[in-house]
């Protein structure tokens, strides 16, 4: 559906509105124009026909956060199909999802490579690539740029979500986790750069066709994948083919992420309640059904407002906080020296000094600075030109804090059940390794990469915190050995 405020690129149609497959004259169709003007608060002047199709036809967006409206049938069907696929892929746990990932993880690279090669043959694509790669030094002085870049790392790497801990638990005991960490970092950030080349090469062609600067074409968030890039694909020869390839790549990338999140939740619940593991197929079917019904709210006419709100608060604060707590817990509560001895027992090599320094200082400090800066520079959420009502911020902070509830509840229970006569003794006991802290199986103990290392040295009595705070710092960064 196209309204009179629509800007068309390379089109001669100027004064018609498309509604339900039929063209109407926008001058005389006052009913449609009035209906559309109620929604134009999310648009800037001169929005494109692709943007209007996304907002009005696909989302059928409502007037605001206060109006969720009815469910959209085509969105519900797409959501149902997605959850069915997710369930079929995780039905047998890591044995099924691990095999599916071979396809869903490699197919996007093939599809994006094809699109990139095609985009680079079009005029203006090089300008888009240069815009993507050329640094804008004045912008580097803006703290918000660095915050957004750091948050993007949390997205691309999956830091702070618990995914890596869950999936790595399926590795062999002597798996080279040190190598995997480097490969994951290079692959994650390399993929971000590669995807940027694909997107901006097409946007460069789009800017050339519209005779506009690339900066005026670029969007962020969902608008990049569902508005800006489809605009570029629509102007390519054989546009339907490239559109199918692009959205197939997006779909497989989304499936990969959903596999990981679903597996993380499933593994945790099955480990906490062993009876669920014996009925894995049924339990995961119920979990997928719960995910489907909980997501139905996003399929309403106002669902995109809630989506933006949750993304604004939950994804920007919780992963950073959990990463900070993880760094402090591993490096200073458990102890980086002990953690390094655990890794040495597994892979047969020590952890370099600079890695220890990052664990103990760089990562916690950067995470804390990022968290504080995100809170200080906080601005209320918006969706396009639409501004949320005052109570939306309260709802958003409730979502952001909801992830802290299990942390607080479990922490209180652990302290309560820990031995000790006073609260101080209980807290001190709760942060010490338990008596059964060692490799989970005897086979892992005797197949250790450091066979001369006595597994009993990994138990509580020999792993208590010793020395002053300054001595602990030297021990953690490897400048002094702890007596064991």
Short mmCIF file of C-alpha atoms in Angstrom, two decimals, residues 115 126 139 177 180 197 279 372:
data_model
loop_
_atom_site.label_atom_id
_atom_site.label_comp_id
_atom_site.label_asym_id
_atom_site.label_seq_id
_atom_site.Cartn_x
_atom_site.Cartn_y
_atom_site.Cartn_z
CA UNK A 115 25.16 -11.94 -3.47
CA UNK A 126 32.52 0.25 -4.66
CA UNK A 139 32.59 9.96 14.96
CA UNK A 177 39.26 -24.66 24.45
CA UNK A 180 38.37 -22.66 20.09
CA UNK A 197 30.67 -5.86 2.72
CA UNK A 279 11.27 -37.69 28.16
CA UNK A 372 27.89 2.47 33.50
#
